[in-house]
Coordinates of C-alpha atoms and ligand atoms in Angstrom, one line a residue:
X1 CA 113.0 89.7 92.3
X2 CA 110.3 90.1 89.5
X3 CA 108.4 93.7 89.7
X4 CA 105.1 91.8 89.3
X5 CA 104.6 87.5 90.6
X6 CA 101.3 86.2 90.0
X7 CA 101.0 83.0 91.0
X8 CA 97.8 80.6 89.6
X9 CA 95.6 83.1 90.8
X10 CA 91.4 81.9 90.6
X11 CA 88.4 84.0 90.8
X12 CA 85.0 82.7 90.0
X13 CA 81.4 85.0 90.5
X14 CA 79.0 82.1 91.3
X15 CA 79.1 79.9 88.3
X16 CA 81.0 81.8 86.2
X17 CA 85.1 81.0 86.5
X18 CA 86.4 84.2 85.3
X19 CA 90.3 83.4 85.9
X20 CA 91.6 79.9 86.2
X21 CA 94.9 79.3 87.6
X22 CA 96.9 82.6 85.7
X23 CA 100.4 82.8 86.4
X24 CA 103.2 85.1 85.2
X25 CA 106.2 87.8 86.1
X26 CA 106.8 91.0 85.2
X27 CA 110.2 92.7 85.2
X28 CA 110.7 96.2 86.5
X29 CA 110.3 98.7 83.7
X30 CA 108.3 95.7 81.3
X31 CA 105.2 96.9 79.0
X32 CA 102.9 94.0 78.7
X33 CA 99.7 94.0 77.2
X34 CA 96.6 91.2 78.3
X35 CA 95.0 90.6 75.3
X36 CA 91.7 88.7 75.2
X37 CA 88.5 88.7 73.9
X38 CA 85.4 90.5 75.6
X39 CA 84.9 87.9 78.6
X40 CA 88.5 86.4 78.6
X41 CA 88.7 87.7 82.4
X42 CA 91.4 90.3 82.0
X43 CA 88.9 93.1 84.1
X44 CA 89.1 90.4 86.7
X45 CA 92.8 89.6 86.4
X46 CA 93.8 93.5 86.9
X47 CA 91.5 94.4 89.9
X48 CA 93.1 91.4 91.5
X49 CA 96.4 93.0 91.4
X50 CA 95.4 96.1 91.9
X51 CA 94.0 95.2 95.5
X52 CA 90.1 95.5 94.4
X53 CA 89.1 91.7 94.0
X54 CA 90.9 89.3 96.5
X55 CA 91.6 86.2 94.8
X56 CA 89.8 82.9 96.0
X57 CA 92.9 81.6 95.9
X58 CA 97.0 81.8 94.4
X59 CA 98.9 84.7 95.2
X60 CA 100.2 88.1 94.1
X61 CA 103.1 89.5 95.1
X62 CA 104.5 93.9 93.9
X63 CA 107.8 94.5 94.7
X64 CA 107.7 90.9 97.1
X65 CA 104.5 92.6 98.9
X66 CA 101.0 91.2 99.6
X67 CA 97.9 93.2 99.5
X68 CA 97.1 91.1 102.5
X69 CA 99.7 92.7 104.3
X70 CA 101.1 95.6 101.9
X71 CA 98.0 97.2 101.3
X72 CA 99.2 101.2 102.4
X73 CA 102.5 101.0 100.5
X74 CA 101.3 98.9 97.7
X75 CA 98.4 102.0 97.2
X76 CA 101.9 104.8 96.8
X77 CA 103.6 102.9 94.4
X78 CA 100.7 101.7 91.8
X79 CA 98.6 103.8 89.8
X80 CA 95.2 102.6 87.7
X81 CA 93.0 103.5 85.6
X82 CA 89.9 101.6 85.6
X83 CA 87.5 100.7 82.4
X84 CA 85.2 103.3 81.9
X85 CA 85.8 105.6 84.6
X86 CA 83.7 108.3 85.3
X87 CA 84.4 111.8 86.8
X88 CA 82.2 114.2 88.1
X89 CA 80.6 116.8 84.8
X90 CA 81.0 119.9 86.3
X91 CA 84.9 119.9 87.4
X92 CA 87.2 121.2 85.3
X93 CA 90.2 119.3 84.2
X94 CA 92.8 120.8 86.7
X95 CA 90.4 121.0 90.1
X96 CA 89.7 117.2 89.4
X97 CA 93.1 116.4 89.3
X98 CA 93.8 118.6 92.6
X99 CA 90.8 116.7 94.6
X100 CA 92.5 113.2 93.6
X101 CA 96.0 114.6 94.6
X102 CA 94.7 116.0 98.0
X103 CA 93.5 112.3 98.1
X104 CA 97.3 111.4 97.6
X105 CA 98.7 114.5 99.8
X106 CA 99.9 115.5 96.7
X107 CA 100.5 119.4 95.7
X108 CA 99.8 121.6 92.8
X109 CA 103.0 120.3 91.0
X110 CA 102.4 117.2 90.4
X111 CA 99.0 118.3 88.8
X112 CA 100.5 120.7 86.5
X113 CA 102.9 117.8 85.4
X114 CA 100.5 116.0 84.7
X115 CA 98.4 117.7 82.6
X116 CA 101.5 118.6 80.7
X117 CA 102.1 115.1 80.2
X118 CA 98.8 114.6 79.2
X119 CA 98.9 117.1 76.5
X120 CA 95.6 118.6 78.3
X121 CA 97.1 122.3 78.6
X122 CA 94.6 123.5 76.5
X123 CA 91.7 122.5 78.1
X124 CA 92.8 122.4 81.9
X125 CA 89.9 124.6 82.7
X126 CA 87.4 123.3 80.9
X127 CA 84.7 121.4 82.2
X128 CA 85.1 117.4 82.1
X129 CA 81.0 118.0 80.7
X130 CA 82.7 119.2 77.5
X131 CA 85.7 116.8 76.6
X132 CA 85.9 114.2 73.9
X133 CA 86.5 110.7 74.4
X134 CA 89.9 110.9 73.8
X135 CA 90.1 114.0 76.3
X136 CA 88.2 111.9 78.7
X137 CA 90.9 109.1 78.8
X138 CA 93.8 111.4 78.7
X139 CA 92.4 112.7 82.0
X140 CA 92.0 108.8 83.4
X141 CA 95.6 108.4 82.6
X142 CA 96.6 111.7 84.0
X143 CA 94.7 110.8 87.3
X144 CA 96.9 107.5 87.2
X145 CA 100.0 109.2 86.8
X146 CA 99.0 112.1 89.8
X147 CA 102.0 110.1 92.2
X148 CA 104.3 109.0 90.1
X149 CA 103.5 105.2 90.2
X150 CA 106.1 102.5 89.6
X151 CA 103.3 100.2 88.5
X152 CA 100.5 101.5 86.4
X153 CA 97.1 99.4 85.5
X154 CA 95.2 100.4 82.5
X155 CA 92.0 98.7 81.7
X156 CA 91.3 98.9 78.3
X157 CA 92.6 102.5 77.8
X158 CA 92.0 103.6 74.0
X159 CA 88.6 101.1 73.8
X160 CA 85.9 103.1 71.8
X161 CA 88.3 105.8 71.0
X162 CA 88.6 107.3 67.3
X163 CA 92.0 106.5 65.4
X164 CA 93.6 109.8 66.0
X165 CA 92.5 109.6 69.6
X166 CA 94.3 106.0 69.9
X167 CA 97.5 107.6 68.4
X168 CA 98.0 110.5 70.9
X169 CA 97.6 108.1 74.0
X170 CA 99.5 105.5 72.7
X171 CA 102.4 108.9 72.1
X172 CA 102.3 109.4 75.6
X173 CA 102.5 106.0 76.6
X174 CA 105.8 106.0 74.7
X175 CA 107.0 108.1 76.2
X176 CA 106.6 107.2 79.5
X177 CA 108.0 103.8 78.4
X178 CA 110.9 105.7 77.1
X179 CA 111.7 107.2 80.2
X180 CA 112.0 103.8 81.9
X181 CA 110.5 104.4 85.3
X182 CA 107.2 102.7 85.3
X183 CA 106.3 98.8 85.0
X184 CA 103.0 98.7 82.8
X185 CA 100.0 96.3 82.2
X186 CA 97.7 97.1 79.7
X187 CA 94.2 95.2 79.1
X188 CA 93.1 95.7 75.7
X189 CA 91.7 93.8 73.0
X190 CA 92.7 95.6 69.7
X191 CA 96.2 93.6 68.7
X192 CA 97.9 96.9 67.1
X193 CA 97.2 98.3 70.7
X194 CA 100.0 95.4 72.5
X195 CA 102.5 95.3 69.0
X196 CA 102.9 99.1 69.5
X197 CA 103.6 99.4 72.9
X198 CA 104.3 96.7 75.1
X199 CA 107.6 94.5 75.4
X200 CA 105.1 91.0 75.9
X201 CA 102.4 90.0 75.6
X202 CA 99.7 87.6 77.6
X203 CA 97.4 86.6 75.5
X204 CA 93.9 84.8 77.7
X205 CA 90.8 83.3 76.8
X206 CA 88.4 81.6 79.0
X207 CA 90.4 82.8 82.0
X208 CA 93.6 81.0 81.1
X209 CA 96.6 82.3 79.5
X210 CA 97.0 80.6 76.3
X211 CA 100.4 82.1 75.2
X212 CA 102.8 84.5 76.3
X213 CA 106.0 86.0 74.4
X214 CA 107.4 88.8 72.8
X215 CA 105.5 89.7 69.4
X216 CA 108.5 88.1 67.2
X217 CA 108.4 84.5 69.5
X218 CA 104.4 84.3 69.1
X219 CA 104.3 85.1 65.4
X220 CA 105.5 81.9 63.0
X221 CA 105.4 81.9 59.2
X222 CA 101.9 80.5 59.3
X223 CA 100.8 83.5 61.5
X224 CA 101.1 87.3 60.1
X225 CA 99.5 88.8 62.8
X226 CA 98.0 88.2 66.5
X227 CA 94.8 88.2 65.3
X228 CA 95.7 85.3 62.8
X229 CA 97.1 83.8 65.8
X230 CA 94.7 84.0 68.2
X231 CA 92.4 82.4 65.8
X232 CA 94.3 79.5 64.9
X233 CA 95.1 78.7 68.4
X234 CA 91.4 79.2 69.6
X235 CA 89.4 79.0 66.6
X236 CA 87.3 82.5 67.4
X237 CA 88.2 86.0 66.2
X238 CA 89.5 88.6 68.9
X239 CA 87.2 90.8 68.0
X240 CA 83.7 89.8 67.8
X241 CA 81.7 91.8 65.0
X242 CA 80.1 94.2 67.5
X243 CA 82.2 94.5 70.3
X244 CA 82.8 98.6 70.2
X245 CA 81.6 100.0 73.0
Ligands
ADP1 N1 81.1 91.3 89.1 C1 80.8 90.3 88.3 N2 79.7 89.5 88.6 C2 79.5 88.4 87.8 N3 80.2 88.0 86.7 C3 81.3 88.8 86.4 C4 81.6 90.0 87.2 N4 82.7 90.5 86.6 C5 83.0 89.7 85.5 N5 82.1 88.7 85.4 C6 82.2 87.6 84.4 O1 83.5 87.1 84.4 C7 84.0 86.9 83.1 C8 85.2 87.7 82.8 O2 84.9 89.1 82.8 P1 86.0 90.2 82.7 O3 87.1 89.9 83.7 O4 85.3 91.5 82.8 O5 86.5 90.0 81.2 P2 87.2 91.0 80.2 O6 87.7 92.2 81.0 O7 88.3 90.2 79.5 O8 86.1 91.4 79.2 C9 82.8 87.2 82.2 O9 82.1 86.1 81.9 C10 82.0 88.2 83.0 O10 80.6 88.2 82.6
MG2 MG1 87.3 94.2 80.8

């Protein structure tokens, strides 16, 4: 049984189709990254299998389960991080992360191990006011992490984020791939972001998936990189000129 069976799931706000008949599987233990442009529907795709946007129609199933039916043991095993989260300014690092693990009935322990994993030692008592960026995602992915999920979200995780920033995320993410535990889908939109750390990749535009397969299947000697390739097969660039935000 997959880890991850989405099945020609739809979701459409008014006029606006935002996902059009996606399917794919996911293997236990897989990295895949959903790369699209701004728009492409990969927000929409994720909340949808992370229980926050039913589908209007197609199905998901997490280790064979339904949110439908699943919901409570689907919420232990998954973790997510949404885009742009916000926490509150005036908790430190550390008494955030123990309010979101009382929310899990989770103890001290876990928090400390994730804030080690996290590299955010240094600054566990410092206010979340007073952390970079880079800080500020760090602490998104240690919140994520708080119970140990077999299936993690991230929603555009290193978006906005200086270089050296994007490296010390994408470190820990390695290592968390390394150990072998977690099943991981990634939204992101920079193409360095889904060769460096994920096993596939789906890449969507216009709420469809337009190709899927591992870095060295998509590439062809015509294409060097993803970006060549998602212009050739869409004629647009996967980054627009002022997308940072
Ligand atoms: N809550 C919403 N209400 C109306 N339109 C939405 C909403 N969320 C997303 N959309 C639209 O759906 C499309 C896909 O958005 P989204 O899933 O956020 O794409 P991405 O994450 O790839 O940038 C876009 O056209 C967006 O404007
Ligand atoms: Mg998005």
């Amino acid at each position: 049984m997959p880890e991850i069976s989405v099945q020609n799931i739809s979701k459409s706000f008014r006029d606006v189709k935002a996902v059009q008949g996606i399917s794919f599987e996911i293997e236990r233990g897989e990295f895949v990254g959903l790369l699209g442009p701004n728009g492409a529907g990969k927000t929409t795709t994720v909340e949808m299998l992370e229980g926050l946007r039913r589908p209007d129609s197609g199905h998901i199933f997490i280790q064979g389960k339904t949110w439908d039916r699943n919901e409570r043991d689907l919420r232990k095993i998954i973790g997510l991080s949404l885009q742009e989260t916000r926490f509150a300014e005036k908790l430190s690092i550390r008494e955030t992360l123990r309010l979101f693990a009382s929310f899990f009935d989770l103890g001290i322990d876990n928090v400390a191990e994730v804030i080690a994993m996290t590299g955010l030692d240094a600054k566990a008592d410092a206010m979340v006011g007073s952390l970079s960026g880079g800080q500020r995602q760090r602490l998104a992915l240690a919140v994520a992490l708080l119970n140990s999920p077999q299936v993690l979200f991230l929603d555009e995780p290193t978006t906005g984020l200086d270089p050296h920033s994007r490296l010390d995320l994408w470190n820990i993410l390695k290592t968390l791939k390394d150990k072998g535990n977690t099943t991981l889908i990634l939204t992101t939109h920079y193409m360095e972001e889904a060769e460096t750390l994920c096993d596939r990749i789906i890449i969507i535009d216009d709420g469809q998936i337009i190709r899927t397969g591992q870095l060295n299947q998509l590439l062809d000697p015509d294409t060097r990189n993803l970006d060549e390739l998602f212009i050739k097969l869409t004629g647009k660039q996967l980054h627009a000129q002022n997308d940072e935000r």
